[in-house]
PDB file of C-alpha atoms in Angstrom:
ATOM      1  CA  MET A 587     -40.327 -29.406 -25.804  1.00 39.00           C
ATOM      2  CA  ASP A 588     -38.244 -31.741 -27.866  1.00 39.00           C
ATOM      3  CA  PRO A 589     -40.290 -32.361 -30.771  1.00 38.00           C
ATOM      4  CA  ASN A 590     -39.061 -35.260 -31.498  1.00 39.00           C
ATOM      5  CA  VAL A 591     -39.731 -36.973 -27.883  1.00 39.00           C
ATOM      6  CA  ARG A 592     -42.746 -39.531 -27.763  1.00 44.00           C
ATOM      7  CA  LEU A 593     -44.625 -39.313 -24.771  1.00 47.00           C
ATOM      8  CA  MET A 594     -45.049 -42.832 -24.178  1.00 51.00           C
ATOM      9  CA  VAL A 595     -45.704 -44.478 -20.824  1.00 53.00           C
ATOM     10  CA  SER A 596     -44.812 -47.515 -19.263  1.00 53.00           C
ATOM     11  CA  SER A 597     -44.984 -47.858 -15.896  1.00 68.00           C
ATOM     12  CA  PRO A 598     -47.392 -45.936 -13.017  1.00 74.00           C
ATOM     13  CA  HIS A 599     -44.136 -43.719 -11.831  1.00 72.00           C
ATOM     14  CA  GLU A 600     -43.855 -42.531 -15.278  1.00 71.00           C
ATOM     15  CA  ALA A 601     -48.216 -41.756 -15.859  1.00 76.00           C
ATOM     16  CA  HIS A 602     -48.372 -40.563 -12.341  1.00 76.00           C
ATOM     17  CA  HIS A 603     -46.483 -37.413 -13.592  1.00 76.00           C
ATOM     18  CA  ARG A 604     -45.969 -37.602 -17.511  1.00 73.00           C
ATOM     19  CA  ILE A 605     -49.795 -36.754 -17.413  1.00 77.00           C
ATOM     20  CA  PHE A 606     -49.097 -33.308 -16.669  1.00 77.00           C
ATOM     21  CA  GLN A 607     -46.481 -33.605 -20.068  1.00 72.00           C
ATOM     22  CA  LYS A 608     -49.517 -34.711 -22.507  1.00 71.00           C
ATOM     23  CA  ASN A 609     -51.994 -32.583 -20.781  1.00 73.00           C
ATOM     24  CA  PRO A 610     -50.641 -29.363 -19.251  1.00 69.00           C
ATOM     25  CA  GLY A 611     -53.878 -27.809 -18.335  1.00 72.00           C
ATOM     26  CA  LEU A 612     -53.957 -30.843 -15.631  1.00 79.00           C
ATOM     27  CA  PHE A 613     -52.027 -29.119 -13.349  1.00 73.00           C
ATOM     28  CA  THR A 614     -54.463 -25.821 -13.401  1.00 78.00           C
ATOM     29  CA  SER A 615     -57.081 -28.695 -12.103  1.00 81.00           C
ATOM     30  CA  ALA A 616     -54.633 -30.281  -9.664  1.00 79.00           C
ATOM     31  CA  PHE A 617     -54.237 -26.274  -7.822  1.00 78.00           C
ATOM     32  CA  ARG A 618     -57.842 -26.108  -7.862  1.00 79.00           C
ATOM     33  CA  THR A 619     -58.222 -29.149  -6.205  1.00 80.00           C
ATOM     34  CA  LEU A 620     -55.654 -28.102  -3.554  1.00 80.00           C
ATOM     35  CA  GLY A 621     -57.789 -24.412  -3.009  1.00 82.00           C
ATOM     36  CA  ILE A 622     -54.394 -22.434  -3.996  1.00 76.00           C
ATOM     37  CA  PRO A 623     -54.953 -19.709  -6.184  1.00 73.00           C
ATOM     38  CA  PHE A 624     -52.845 -19.810  -9.776  1.00 72.00           C
ATOM     39  CA  PRO A 625     -52.779 -17.821 -12.747  1.00 73.00           C
ATOM     40  CA  ASP A 626     -54.411 -17.957 -15.803  1.00 72.00           C
ATOM     41  CA  PRO A 627     -51.899 -19.487 -17.978  1.00 75.00           C
ATOM     42  CA  VAL A 628     -51.074 -18.118 -21.641  1.00 75.00           C
ATOM     43  CA  ALA A 629     -48.372 -21.254 -22.730  1.00 79.00           C
ATOM     44  CA  VAL A 630     -47.062 -23.865 -21.271  1.00 76.00           C
ATOM     45  CA  SER A 631     -43.600 -25.470 -21.802  1.00 77.00           C
ATOM     46  CA  LEU A 632     -41.610 -28.736 -21.015  1.00 74.00           C
ATOM     47  CA  MET A 633     -38.202 -28.212 -20.203  1.00 76.00           C
ATOM     48  CA  ASP A 634     -35.233 -30.276 -19.459  1.00 75.00           C
ATOM     49  CA  THR A 635     -35.595 -32.835 -16.627  1.00 72.00           C
ATOM     50  CA  ASP A 636     -31.335 -32.513 -16.255  1.00 71.00           C
ATOM     51  CA  LEU A 637     -30.607 -30.857 -13.027  1.00 64.00           C
ATOM     52  CA  THR A 638     -27.305 -32.015 -13.192  1.00 62.00           C
ATOM     53  CA  GLU A 639     -23.913 -29.747 -11.798  1.00 58.00           C
ATOM     54  CA  ILE A 640     -20.927 -31.551 -11.326  1.00 49.00           C
ATOM     55  CA  ARG A 641     -20.753 -35.096 -12.352  1.00 47.00           C
ATOM     56  CA  PRO A 642     -21.047 -38.568 -11.127  1.00 45.00           C
ATOM     57  CA  LEU A 643     -23.484 -36.414  -9.015  1.00 51.00           C
ATOM     58  CA  GLU A 644     -26.534 -36.585 -11.337  1.00 59.00           C
ATOM     59  CA  ARG A 645     -30.045 -35.083 -10.359  1.00 68.00           C
ATOM     60  CA  HIS A 646     -32.961 -35.455 -12.738  1.00 81.00           C
ATOM     61  CA  VAL A 647     -36.727 -33.871 -11.822  1.00 86.00           C
ATOM     62  CA  ASP A 648     -39.363 -36.281 -13.145  1.00 87.00           C
ATOM     63  CA  THR A 649     -41.033 -33.327 -15.579  1.00 88.00           C
ATOM     64  CA  LEU A 650     -40.398 -29.842 -15.382  1.00 89.00           C
ATOM     65  CA  MET A 651     -42.548 -27.178 -17.469  1.00 89.00           C
ATOM     66  CA  ARG A 652     -42.108 -23.359 -17.528  1.00 91.00           C
ATOM     67  CA  ILE A 653     -45.642 -21.567 -17.657  1.00 89.00           C
ATOM     68  CA  ASP A 654     -46.103 -18.304 -18.813  1.00 90.00           C
ATOM     69  CA  VAL A 655     -48.675 -16.310 -17.671  1.00 84.00           C
ATOM     70  CA  ALA A 656     -50.622 -13.419 -18.248  1.00 82.00           C
ATOM     71  CA  GLY A 657     -48.624  -9.761 -17.827  1.00 83.00           C
ATOM     72  CA  GLY A 658     -45.418 -11.483 -19.200  1.00 84.00           C
ATOM     73  CA  ASP A 659     -44.493 -13.515 -16.084  1.00 89.00           C
ATOM     74  CA  SER A 660     -43.230 -16.754 -15.740  1.00 91.00           C
ATOM     75  CA  LEU A 661     -42.575 -19.921 -13.253  1.00 91.00           C
ATOM     76  CA  LEU A 662     -41.539 -23.372 -13.252  1.00 93.00           C
ATOM     77  CA  LEU A 663     -43.126 -25.856 -11.883  1.00 92.00           C
ATOM     78  CA  ALA A 664     -41.305 -29.160 -10.949  1.00 93.00           C
ATOM     79  CA  ILE A 665     -43.336 -32.156 -10.917  1.00 92.00           C
ATOM     80  CA  GLU A 666     -41.964 -35.338  -8.920  1.00 92.00           C
ATOM     81  CA  ALA A 667     -44.081 -38.404  -8.846  1.00 90.00           C
ATOM     82  CA  GLN A 668     -43.442 -40.661  -5.275  1.00 91.00           C
ATOM     83  CA  SER A 669     -44.610 -43.852  -4.618  1.00 88.00           C
ATOM     84  CA  LYS A 670     -42.945 -44.669  -1.235  1.00 90.00           C
ATOM     85  CA  LYS A 671     -41.206 -42.711   1.274  1.00 92.00           C
ATOM     86  CA  ASP A 672     -37.577 -41.841   0.492  1.00 91.00           C
ATOM     87  CA  PRO A 673     -35.257 -39.891   2.687  1.00 87.00           C
ATOM     88  CA  ASP A 674     -32.772 -39.426   0.369  1.00 87.00           C
ATOM     89  CA  LYS A 675     -35.357 -37.161  -1.939  1.00 90.00           C
ATOM     90  CA  ARG A 676     -36.338 -34.402   0.464  1.00 90.00           C
ATOM     91  CA  SER A 677     -32.727 -32.954   0.232  1.00 90.00           C
ATOM     92  CA  SER A 678     -32.949 -33.724  -3.465  1.00 91.00           C
ATOM     93  CA  TRP A 679     -36.061 -31.424  -3.445  1.00 94.00           C
ATOM     94  CA  ALA A 680     -34.678 -28.330  -1.534  1.00 93.00           C
ATOM     95  CA  TYR A 681     -31.583 -29.005  -4.586  1.00 92.00           C
ATOM     96  CA  TYR A 682     -33.912 -28.908  -7.098  1.00 92.00           C
ATOM     97  CA  LEU A 683     -35.798 -25.592  -6.639  1.00 94.00           C
ATOM     98  CA  ALA A 684     -32.061 -23.852  -5.194  1.00 93.00           C
ATOM     99  CA  HIS A 685     -30.576 -24.975  -8.311  1.00 91.00           C
ATOM    100  CA  LEU A 686     -34.085 -23.803 -10.478  1.00 92.00           C
ATOM    101  CA  TYR A 687     -34.020 -20.491  -8.695  1.00 93.00           C
ATOM    102  CA  ALA A 688     -30.325 -19.754  -9.257  1.00 92.00           C
ATOM    103  CA  LYS A 689     -30.516 -21.253 -12.869  1.00 90.00           C
ATOM    104  CA  PHE A 690     -33.718 -19.054 -14.224  1.00 91.00           C
ATOM    105  CA  ARG A 691     -34.572 -16.540 -11.940  1.00 92.00           C
ATOM    106  CA  TYR A 692     -38.010 -17.716 -11.699  1.00 92.00           C
ATOM    107  CA  PRO A 693     -40.312 -18.223  -9.000  1.00 93.00           C
ATOM    108  CA  CYS A 694     -40.214 -22.344  -8.337  1.00 94.00           C
ATOM    109  CA  VAL A 695     -43.569 -24.668  -7.284  1.00 94.00           C
ATOM    110  CA  LEU A 696     -42.571 -28.422  -6.123  1.00 95.00           C
ATOM    111  CA  LEU A 697     -45.653 -30.314  -6.690  1.00 95.00           C
ATOM    112  CA  VAL A 698     -45.247 -34.282  -5.401  1.00 95.00           C
ATOM    113  CA  VAL A 699     -48.124 -36.330  -6.237  1.00 93.00           C
ATOM    114  CA  CYS A 700     -48.508 -39.994  -4.704  1.00 93.00           C
ATOM    115  CA  ARG A 701     -50.275 -42.874  -4.748  1.00 91.00           C
ATOM    116  CA  ASP A 702     -50.652 -43.679  -0.726  1.00 91.00           C
ATOM    117  CA  LYS A 703     -51.884 -41.850   1.740  1.00 92.00           C
ATOM    118  CA  GLY A 704     -48.897 -42.414   4.021  1.00 94.00           C
ATOM    119  CA  THR A 705     -46.233 -41.439   1.449  1.00 95.00           C
ATOM    120  CA  ALA A 706     -48.274 -37.997   0.543  1.00 95.00           C
ATOM    121  CA  GLU A 707     -48.314 -37.256   4.480  1.00 95.00           C
ATOM    122  CA  TRP A 708     -44.250 -37.549   4.674  1.00 96.00           C
ATOM    123  CA  ALA A 709     -43.862 -35.738   1.174  1.00 96.00           C
ATOM    124  CA  ALA A 710     -45.839 -32.824   2.925  1.00 96.00           C
ATOM    125  CA  GLU A 711     -43.834 -32.576   5.589  1.00 96.00           C
ATOM    126  CA  PRO A 712     -41.419 -28.971   5.168  1.00 95.00           C
ATOM    127  CA  ILE A 713     -38.059 -29.605   4.596  1.00 94.00           C
ATOM    128  CA  ARG A 714     -35.768 -26.755   6.769  1.00 94.00           C
ATOM    129  CA  ILE A 715     -32.383 -26.416   6.524  1.00 92.00           C
ATOM    130  CA  GLY A 716     -30.578 -24.732   9.264  1.00 88.00           C
ATOM    131  CA  LEU A 717     -30.981 -23.971  12.517  1.00 84.00           C
ATOM    132  CA  ASP A 718     -34.012 -25.324  14.362  1.00 82.00           C
ATOM    133  CA  ARG A 719     -35.313 -22.145  15.787  1.00 81.00           C
ATOM    134  CA  HIS A 720     -33.689 -20.394  12.668  1.00 85.00           C
ATOM    135  CA  PRO A 721     -33.827 -22.629   9.473  1.00 90.00           C
ATOM    136  CA  SER A 722     -31.939 -20.830   6.338  1.00 90.00           C
ATOM    137  CA  LEU A 723     -34.063 -23.184   3.759  1.00 92.00           C
ATOM    138  CA  VAL A 724     -37.776 -23.882   4.316  1.00 94.00           C
ATOM    139  CA  VAL A 725     -39.338 -26.170   1.308  1.00 95.00           C
ATOM    140  CA  HIS A 726     -43.068 -26.571   1.512  1.00 95.00           C
ATOM    141  CA  PRO A 727     -43.804 -29.045  -1.382  1.00 96.00           C
ATOM    142  CA  LEU A 728     -47.877 -29.030  -2.445  1.00 95.00           C
ATOM    143  CA  VAL A 729     -48.974 -32.496  -2.973  1.00 96.00           C
ATOM    144  CA  LEU A 730     -51.566 -34.215  -4.328  1.00 94.00           C
ATOM    145  CA  GLY A 731     -52.585 -37.861  -3.254  1.00 95.00           C
ATOM    146  CA  PRO A 732     -55.546 -39.985  -2.186  1.00 95.00           C
ATOM    147  CA  HIS A 733     -55.845 -37.355   0.565  1.00 94.00           C
ATOM    148  CA  ASN A 734     -57.117 -34.064  -1.367  1.00 94.00           C
ATOM    149  CA  VAL A 735     -57.548 -35.363  -5.338  1.00 95.00           C
ATOM    150  CA  PRO A 736     -61.140 -36.023  -5.508  1.00 94.00           C
ATOM    151  CA  MET A 737     -62.011 -39.424  -6.263  1.00 96.00           C
ATOM    152  CA  VAL A 738     -64.385 -39.149  -9.935  1.00 96.00           C
ATOM    153  CA  MET A 739     -67.190 -41.921  -9.939  1.00 96.00           C
ATOM    154  CA  GLU A 740     -69.635 -39.971 -12.143  1.00 96.00           C
ATOM    155  CA  ALA A 741     -69.521 -40.562 -16.184  1.00 95.00           C
ATOM    156  CA  ALA A 742     -70.741 -37.065 -16.594  1.00 96.00           C
ATOM    157  CA  ARG A 743     -68.056 -35.027 -14.047  1.00 95.00           C
ATOM    158  CA  ALA A 744     -65.544 -37.415 -15.838  1.00 95.00           C
ATOM    159  CA  ALA A 745     -66.410 -36.272 -18.999  1.00 94.00           C
ATOM    160  CA  GLU A 746     -66.068 -32.808 -17.951  1.00 94.00           C
ATOM    161  CA  ASP A 747     -62.175 -33.040 -17.109  1.00 93.00           C
ATOM    162  CA  ILE A 748     -60.935 -36.387 -18.648  1.00 91.00           C
ATOM    163  CA  PRO A 749     -57.407 -36.015 -17.849  1.00 91.00           C
ATOM    164  CA  MET A 750     -58.090 -35.313 -13.746  1.00 93.00           C
ATOM    165  CA  ALA A 751     -60.475 -37.914 -14.240  1.00 94.00           C
ATOM    166  CA  VAL A 752     -57.582 -40.936 -15.522  1.00 93.00           C
ATOM    167  CA  PHE A 753     -55.487 -38.710 -12.503  1.00 93.00           C
ATOM    168  CA  SER A 754     -58.138 -39.481 -10.208  1.00 95.00           C
ATOM    169  CA  ALA A 755     -57.912 -43.754 -11.461  1.00 95.00           C
ATOM    170  CA  ILE A 756     -53.964 -43.355 -10.931  1.00 94.00           C
ATOM    171  CA  THR A 757     -53.984 -41.823  -7.603  1.00 95.00           C
ATOM    172  CA  HIS A 758     -56.726 -43.888  -6.010  1.00 95.00           C
ATOM    173  CA  SER A 759     -55.694 -47.262  -7.772  1.00 93.00           C
ATOM    174  CA  ASN A 760     -55.325 -48.925  -4.203  1.00 91.00           C
ATOM    175  CA  ASP A 761     -58.786 -47.370  -3.438  1.00 92.00           C
ATOM    176  CA  HIS A 762     -61.577 -49.564  -2.564  1.00 92.00           C
ATOM    177  CA  ASP A 763     -63.798 -47.272  -4.730  1.00 93.00           C
ATOM    178  CA  ILE A 764     -61.492 -48.052  -7.931  1.00 95.00           C
ATOM    179  CA  ALA A 765     -64.046 -49.695  -9.875  1.00 95.00           C
ATOM    180  CA  ALA A 766     -66.311 -46.899 -10.033  1.00 96.00           C
ATOM    181  CA  ILE A 767     -63.687 -44.761 -10.999  1.00 96.00           C
ATOM    182  CA  LEU A 768     -62.844 -46.632 -13.704  1.00 96.00           C
ATOM    183  CA  GLU A 769     -66.659 -47.565 -15.051  1.00 95.00           C
ATOM    184  CA  ALA A 770     -67.144 -43.719 -15.006  1.00 96.00           C
ATOM    185  CA  LEU A 771     -63.628 -43.423 -16.840  1.00 95.00           C
ATOM    186  CA  ALA A 772     -64.734 -46.225 -19.509  1.00 93.00           C
ATOM    187  CA  GLU A 773     -68.150 -44.561 -19.994  1.00 93.00           C
ATOM    188  CA  ALA A 774     -66.964 -41.021 -20.378  1.00 94.00           C
ATOM    189  CA  LEU A 775     -63.778 -42.273 -23.003  1.00 92.00           C
ATOM    190  CA  ARG A 776     -66.824 -43.931 -24.811  1.00 88.00           C
ATOM    191  CA  ALA A 777     -67.928 -40.644 -26.003  1.00 89.00           C
ATOM    192  CA  THR A 778     -65.126 -38.683 -26.817  1.00 86.00           C
ATOM    193  CA  ASP A 779     -62.611 -38.621 -29.758  1.00 83.00           C
ATOM    194  CA  ALA A 780     -61.422 -42.341 -30.377  1.00 80.00           C
ATOM    195  CA  ASP A 781     -57.994 -40.854 -30.907  1.00 77.00           C
ATOM    196  CA  ALA A 782     -58.205 -39.068 -27.225  1.00 81.00           C
ATOM    197  CA  ALA A 783     -59.622 -41.597 -25.545  1.00 84.00           C
ATOM    198  CA  ALA A 784     -56.478 -44.014 -26.931  1.00 82.00           C
ATOM    199  CA  VAL A 785     -54.254 -42.577 -25.453  1.00 80.00           C
ATOM    200  CA  PHE A 786     -56.209 -41.606 -21.744  1.00 86.00           C
ATOM    201  CA  ALA A 787     -56.459 -45.840 -21.866  1.00 87.00           C
ATOM    202  CA  GLU A 788     -53.175 -46.135 -22.558  1.00 82.00           C
ATOM    203  CA  PHE A 789     -52.264 -43.624 -19.621  1.00 82.00           C
ATOM    204  CA  THR A 790     -54.429 -45.307 -17.312  1.00 89.00           C
ATOM    205  CA  GLU A 791     -53.293 -48.494 -18.002  1.00 86.00           C
ATOM    206  CA  ALA A 792     -49.586 -47.963 -17.272  1.00 83.00           C
ATOM    207  CA  GLY A 793     -50.728 -45.627 -14.475  1.00 87.00           C
ATOM    208  CA  LEU A 794     -52.466 -48.605 -12.407  1.00 89.00           C
ATOM    209  CA  GLY A 795     -49.220 -50.851 -12.579  1.00 84.00           C
ATOM    210  CA  ALA A 796     -49.492 -54.306 -10.827  1.00 82.00           C
ATOM    211  CA  THR A 797     -52.888 -53.502  -9.354  1.00 87.00           C
ATOM    212  CA  PRO A 798     -56.194 -55.614  -9.128  1.00 91.00           C
ATOM    213  CA  ALA A 799     -57.162 -51.933 -10.770  1.00 92.00           C
ATOM    214  CA  ARG A 800     -55.363 -53.610 -13.860  1.00 89.00           C
ATOM    215  CA  GLU A 801     -57.153 -55.965 -14.324  1.00 89.00           C
ATOM    216  CA  ILE A 802     -60.546 -54.517 -14.010  1.00 92.00           C
ATOM    217  CA  TRP A 803     -59.321 -51.880 -16.458  1.00 92.00           C
ATOM    218  CA  ARG A 804     -58.238 -54.402 -18.438  1.00 86.00           C
ATOM    219  CA  ASN A 805     -61.652 -55.846 -18.718  1.00 87.00           C
ATOM    220  CA  LEU A 806     -63.775 -52.909 -19.210  1.00 87.00           C
ATOM    221  CA  MET A 807     -61.511 -52.359 -22.475  1.00 81.00           C
ATOM    222  CA  GLY A 808     -62.378 -55.771 -23.345  1.00 74.00           C
ATOM    223  CA  THR A 809     -66.349 -55.101 -22.860  1.00 61.00           C
ATOM    224  CA  GLY A 810     -66.152 -51.433 -24.268  1.00 56.00           C
ATOM    225  CA  LEU A 811     -62.814 -49.993 -25.187  1.00 55.00           C
ATOM    226  CA  SER A 812     -60.800 -52.851 -26.893  1.00 52.00           C
ATOM    227  CA  HIS A 813     -60.586 -50.894 -29.934  1.00 52.00           C
ATOM    228  CA  PHE A 814     -58.371 -48.275 -28.445  1.00 55.00           C
ATOM    229  CA  ARG A 815     -56.098 -50.535 -26.383  1.00 49.00           C
ATOM    230  CA  GLY A 816     -52.326 -50.240 -28.088  1.00 49.00           C
ATOM    231  CA  PHE A 817     -53.675 -47.568 -30.445  1.00 48.00           C
ATOM    232  CA  VAL A 818     -51.007 -44.950 -29.839  1.00 42.00           C
ATOM    233  CA  ALA A 819     -48.024 -47.508 -29.878  1.00 43.00           C
ATOM    234  CA  GLU A 820     -49.939 -49.482 -33.194  1.00 50.00           C
ATOM    235  CA  SER A 821     -49.947 -45.878 -34.703  1.00 43.00           C
ATOM    236  CA  PHE A 822     -46.655 -45.240 -34.627  1.00 40.00           C
ATOM    237  CA  ARG A 823     -45.152 -48.496 -36.256  1.00 46.00           C
ATOM    238  CA  ASP A 824     -47.823 -48.604 -38.935  1.00 47.00           C
ATOM    239  CA  GLU A 825     -47.068 -45.302 -41.552  1.00 43.00           C
ATOM    240  CA  GLY A 826     -49.949 -46.120 -43.174  1.00 43.00           C
ATOM    241  CA  ARG A 827     -52.124 -44.312 -40.807  1.00 53.00           C
ATOM    242  CA  VAL A 828     -49.509 -41.583 -40.168  1.00 57.00           C
ATOM    243  CA  GLU A 829     -50.596 -39.022 -42.778  1.00 61.00           C
ATOM    244  CA  GLY A 830     -54.514 -39.134 -41.829  1.00 66.00           C
ATOM    245  CA  ARG A 831     -53.117 -38.529 -38.380  1.00 73.00           C
ATOM    246  CA  VAL A 832     -51.076 -35.792 -39.307  1.00 80.00           C
ATOM    247  CA  GLU A 833     -54.559 -34.183 -41.263  1.00 80.00           C
ATOM    248  CA  GLY A 834     -56.404 -34.895 -38.297  1.00 78.00           C
ATOM    249  CA  ARG A 835     -53.832 -33.102 -36.294  1.00 83.00           C
ATOM    250  CA  VAL A 836     -53.999 -30.308 -38.271  1.00 88.00           C
ATOM    251  CA  GLU A 837     -57.788 -30.032 -38.018  1.00 85.00           C
ATOM    252  CA  ASP A 838     -57.584 -30.571 -34.108  1.00 82.00           C
ATOM    253  CA  ILE A 839     -55.262 -27.243 -33.493  1.00 87.00           C
ATOM    254  CA  LEU A 840     -57.429 -24.958 -36.113  1.00 89.00           C
ATOM    255  CA  ARG A 841     -60.233 -25.968 -34.542  1.00 82.00           C
ATOM    256  CA  ILE A 842     -59.512 -25.465 -30.867  1.00 82.00           C
ATOM    257  CA  LEU A 843     -58.039 -22.174 -31.691  1.00 85.00           C
ATOM    258  CA  GLU A 844     -61.212 -21.287 -33.382  1.00 83.00           C
ATOM    259  CA  VAL A 845     -62.916 -22.397 -30.567  1.00 76.00           C
ATOM    260  CA  ARG A 846     -61.167 -20.713 -27.727  1.00 77.00           C
ATOM    261  CA  GLY A 847     -61.295 -17.362 -30.278  1.00 81.00           C
ATOM    262  CA  VAL A 848     -57.325 -17.120 -30.539  1.00 85.00           C
ATOM    263  CA  ALA A 849     -56.645 -15.452 -33.544  1.00 88.00           C
ATOM    264  CA  VAL A 850     -54.814 -17.312 -36.785  1.00 91.00           C
ATOM    265  CA  PRO A 851     -53.317 -15.220 -39.237  1.00 91.00           C
ATOM    266  CA  ASP A 852     -52.603 -16.331 -43.173  1.00 90.00           C
ATOM    267  CA  GLU A 853     -48.960 -17.098 -42.515  1.00 90.00           C
ATOM    268  CA  ALA A 854     -49.546 -19.384 -39.669  1.00 91.00           C
ATOM    269  CA  ARG A 855     -52.694 -21.013 -40.947  1.00 91.00           C
ATOM    270  CA  GLN A 856     -50.758 -21.821 -43.788  1.00 91.00           C
ATOM    271  CA  ARG A 857     -47.376 -23.401 -41.447  1.00 91.00           C
ATOM    272  CA  ILE A 858     -49.721 -25.644 -39.588  1.00 92.00           C
ATOM    273  CA  SER A 859     -51.651 -26.804 -42.286  1.00 90.00           C
ATOM    274  CA  SER A 860     -48.280 -27.435 -44.566  1.00 89.00           C
ATOM    275  CA  CYS A 861     -46.659 -29.411 -41.658  1.00 89.00           C
ATOM    276  CA  THR A 862     -46.319 -32.694 -41.733  1.00 85.00           C
ATOM    277  CA  ASP A 863     -43.959 -33.758 -38.985  1.00 85.00           C
ATOM    278  CA  LEU A 864     -47.060 -35.533 -36.137  1.00 80.00           C
ATOM    279  CA  ALA A 865     -44.535 -34.757 -33.219  1.00 80.00           C
ATOM    280  CA  VAL A 866     -44.357 -31.110 -33.996  1.00 86.00           C
ATOM    281  CA  LEU A 867     -47.903 -31.069 -34.665  1.00 86.00           C
ATOM    282  CA  ASP A 868     -48.823 -32.899 -31.414  1.00 80.00           C
ATOM    283  CA  VAL A 869     -46.194 -30.185 -29.511  1.00 83.00           C
ATOM    284  CA  TRP A 870     -48.328 -27.360 -30.891  1.00 87.00           C
ATOM    285  CA  PHE A 871     -51.654 -29.185 -30.736  1.00 83.00           C
ATOM    286  CA  GLU A 872     -50.986 -29.021 -26.708  1.00 77.00           C
ATOM    287  CA  ARG A 873     -50.032 -25.245 -26.935  1.00 83.00           C
ATOM    288  CA  ALA A 874     -53.171 -24.554 -28.300  1.00 83.00           C
ATOM    289  CA  VAL A 875     -54.750 -25.121 -25.226  1.00 77.00           C
ATOM    290  CA  THR A 876     -53.599 -22.976 -23.887  1.00 76.00           C
ATOM    291  CA  ALA A 877     -51.857 -20.589 -25.588  1.00 80.00           C
ATOM    292  CA  ALA A 878     -52.941 -16.881 -25.925  1.00 80.00           C
ATOM    293  CA  THR A 879     -51.750 -16.006 -29.705  1.00 87.00           C
ATOM    294  CA  ALA A 880     -50.684 -18.451 -32.551  1.00 89.00           C
ATOM    295  CA  ASP A 881     -47.369 -17.172 -32.061  1.00 88.00           C
ATOM    296  CA  ALA A 882     -47.368 -18.589 -28.681  1.00 86.00           C
ATOM    297  CA  VAL A 883     -48.927 -22.184 -30.555  1.00 89.00           C
ATOM    298  CA  LEU A 884     -46.249 -21.920 -33.093  1.00 90.00           C
ATOM    299  CA  ASP A 885     -42.900 -20.706 -31.652  1.00 81.00           C
ATOM    300  CA  GLY A 886     -43.797 -21.132 -27.633  1.00 67.00           C
ATOM    301  CA  GLY A 887     -43.131 -17.202 -26.809  1.00 51.00           C
TER     302      GLY A 887
END
């Protein structure tokens, strides 16, 4: 991932797929939700989403991640956020997978996330290319939507997996139980680290979009989370806070590795402690959640 890229979101579409960028571990929860076994990741890297081959035809996947798993194997996870039925997308999805496999020779998985049941059902239909009775290529998208994403309505459950709770809120933004989902999430965020809560609060508001649920969330923020609102954007504007955030991020990285039992050699510790680039530290922080070694955190290997 380009360390200079900020993971800011401004729309429901962005929030629905970029939450996987900010919290790569979310995909393991998502696949468990689908009942699909998934190899344990040892590192996750964001990749260039531009799949353009011949201009002026341009194709961009929403989010693309390379996932390194135990044993030295890798796979690609392409994530698409789909808000409505779009016949053109089906040919694009087939292109994405064929192009990625031809370019990288990694197994490729397509995950489509939707916010309404009708779109989810449409997205899950197999894409068959070739003869009806003998297709040359068949694409089976994995789909997450209101029909299979759990509604997280208990604060304790939300606290156990906050990224999934945020994803649940975004996915069920039009559900009649959304108020209970948002209340559980708000309570869980009040009990978590302020910096992390700020990011999740921003993701939630952006992901809810122009729905009545967004007003519910703003009211909850006004009564209990107002100090989180705008924190992320403000922190990037206010240079006076950068130094403190750098120190905090360094401590977070080292603490995560310590808790996970990952050895940190003196050279790696010095490199982490001396880094003053917050964007780079954010990348290392995300890798520290799943990386098996300190080298995998620092170099993405």
